[in-house]
Amino acid sequence: IFQLEKGLLDSSTQLENLNLAKNVLKFLKSYNLKNLICLKSLNLSLNQITKIDEDTFSNNFNLENLQLQFNK
């Protein structure tokens, strides 16, 4: 995966675990995760992330585990 298209995860409101490791994501936009209100664990390891918008996780109140290892 090179990027998360706007609206891709909008209907996944009950998703608790998301593994996006081992892709080639370069950035996260504020709209990418906004509807994932039940998200508890997010793995973004082993990508090429260099930028995450400031309010990307503002709606992820239940997020307990965020993995960002091995990005740029």
PDB file of C-alpha atoms in Angstrom:
ATOM      1  CA  ILE A   1       0.000   0.000   0.000  1.00  0.00           C
ATOM      2  CA  PHE A   2       1.412   3.372  -1.024  1.00  0.00           C
ATOM      3  CA  GLN A   3      -1.241   5.583   0.558  1.00  0.00           C
ATOM      4  CA  LEU A   4      -4.575   5.407   2.330  1.00  0.00           C
ATOM      5  CA  GLU A   5      -7.212   6.897   0.058  1.00  0.00           C
ATOM      6  CA  LYS A   6      -9.639   9.366   1.595  1.00  0.00           C
ATOM      7  CA  GLY A   7     -12.727   7.491   2.793  1.00  0.00           C
ATOM      8  CA  LEU A   8     -11.100   4.036   2.643  1.00  0.00           C
ATOM      9  CA  LEU A   9     -11.681   3.281   6.344  1.00  0.00           C
ATOM     10  CA  ASP A  10     -14.713   5.521   6.949  1.00  0.00           C
ATOM     11  CA  SER A  11     -17.148   2.625   7.404  1.00  0.00           C
ATOM     12  CA  SER A  12     -14.834   0.671   9.733  1.00  0.00           C
ATOM     13  CA  THR A  13     -16.025   2.382  12.906  1.00  0.00           C
ATOM     14  CA  GLN A  14     -15.945  -0.832  14.995  1.00  0.00           C
ATOM     15  CA  LEU A  15     -12.388  -1.800  13.995  1.00  0.00           C
ATOM     16  CA  GLU A  16     -10.189  -2.362  17.068  1.00  0.00           C
ATOM     17  CA  ASN A  17      -6.922  -3.619  15.555  1.00  0.00           C
ATOM     18  CA  LEU A  18      -5.299  -2.459  12.336  1.00  0.00           C
ATOM     19  CA  ASN A  19      -2.014  -3.773  10.978  1.00  0.00           C
ATOM     20  CA  LEU A  20      -0.534  -1.696   8.166  1.00  0.00           C
ATOM     21  CA  ALA A  21       3.052  -2.867   8.733  1.00  0.00           C
ATOM     22  CA  LYS A  22       5.378  -3.749   5.863  1.00  0.00           C
ATOM     23  CA  ASN A  23       3.944  -1.351   3.303  1.00  0.00           C
ATOM     24  CA  VAL A  24       5.359   1.768   1.686  1.00  0.00           C
ATOM     25  CA  LEU A  25       3.181   4.388   3.364  1.00  0.00           C
ATOM     26  CA  LYS A  26       4.905   7.774   3.371  1.00  0.00           C
ATOM     27  CA  PHE A  27       2.411   9.906   5.301  1.00  0.00           C
ATOM     28  CA  LEU A  28      -0.803   9.863   7.316  1.00  0.00           C
ATOM     29  CA  LYS A  29      -3.442  12.529   6.812  1.00  0.00           C
ATOM     30  CA  SER A  30      -5.843  13.673   9.514  1.00  0.00           C
ATOM     31  CA  TYR A  31      -8.796  12.131   7.650  1.00  0.00           C
ATOM     32  CA  ASN A  32      -7.263   8.641   7.368  1.00  0.00           C
ATOM     33  CA  LEU A  33      -8.220   7.413  10.844  1.00  0.00           C
ATOM     34  CA  LYS A  34     -10.916   9.888  11.934  1.00  0.00           C
ATOM     35  CA  ASN A  35     -13.804   7.370  11.982  1.00  0.00           C
ATOM     36  CA  LEU A  36     -11.889   4.599  13.761  1.00  0.00           C
ATOM     37  CA  ILE A  37     -13.292   5.521  17.155  1.00  0.00           C
ATOM     38  CA  CYS A  38     -12.891   1.985  18.574  1.00  0.00           C
ATOM     39  CA  LEU A  39      -9.291   1.543  17.419  1.00  0.00           C
ATOM     40  CA  LYS A  40      -7.093   0.144  20.206  1.00  0.00           C
ATOM     41  CA  SER A  41      -4.003  -1.045  18.347  1.00  0.00           C
ATOM     42  CA  LEU A  42      -2.340   0.359  15.229  1.00  0.00           C
ATOM     43  CA  ASN A  43       0.812  -1.069  13.681  1.00  0.00           C
ATOM     44  CA  LEU A  44       2.528   1.201  11.156  1.00  0.00           C
ATOM     45  CA  SER A  45       5.980  -0.353  11.480  1.00  0.00           C
ATOM     46  CA  LEU A  46       8.269  -0.970   8.530  1.00  0.00           C
ATOM     47  CA  ASN A  47       6.870   1.725   6.256  1.00  0.00           C
ATOM     48  CA  GLN A  48       8.476   4.896   4.915  1.00  0.00           C
ATOM     49  CA  ILE A  49       6.483   7.360   6.999  1.00  0.00           C
ATOM     50  CA  THR A  50       8.036  10.815   7.250  1.00  0.00           C
ATOM     51  CA  LYS A  51       4.961  12.910   8.076  1.00  0.00           C
ATOM     52  CA  ILE A  52       1.862  12.471  10.236  1.00  0.00           C
ATOM     53  CA  ASP A  53      -0.658  15.317  10.338  1.00  0.00           C
ATOM     54  CA  GLU A  54      -0.944  16.883  13.781  1.00  0.00           C
ATOM     55  CA  ASP A  55      -4.546  15.838  14.445  1.00  0.00           C
ATOM     56  CA  THR A  56      -4.390  12.379  12.837  1.00  0.00           C
ATOM     57  CA  PHE A  57      -5.178  10.574  16.110  1.00  0.00           C
ATOM     58  CA  SER A  58      -7.560  13.162  17.583  1.00  0.00           C
ATOM     59  CA  ASN A  59     -10.632  10.875  17.328  1.00  0.00           C
ATOM     60  CA  ASN A  60      -8.867   7.684  18.394  1.00  0.00           C
ATOM     61  CA  PHE A  61      -9.673   7.987  22.096  1.00  0.00           C
ATOM     62  CA  ASN A  62      -9.260   4.234  22.703  1.00  0.00           C
ATOM     63  CA  LEU A  63      -5.848   3.920  21.073  1.00  0.00           C
ATOM     64  CA  GLU A  64      -3.553   2.093  23.499  1.00  0.00           C
ATOM     65  CA  ASN A  65      -0.853   0.668  21.241  1.00  0.00           C
ATOM     66  CA  LEU A  66       0.845   2.569  18.416  1.00  0.00           C
ATOM     67  CA  GLN A  67       3.808   0.978  16.651  1.00  0.00           C
ATOM     68  CA  LEU A  68       5.953   3.192  14.427  1.00  0.00           C
ATOM     69  CA  GLN A  69       9.272   1.352  14.427  1.00  0.00           C
ATOM     70  CA  PHE A  70      11.485   1.353  11.333  1.00  0.00           C
ATOM     71  CA  ASN A  71      10.098   4.315   9.468  1.00  0.00           C
ATOM     72  CA  LYS A  72      12.093   7.226   8.097  1.00  0.00           C
TER      73      LYS A  72
END
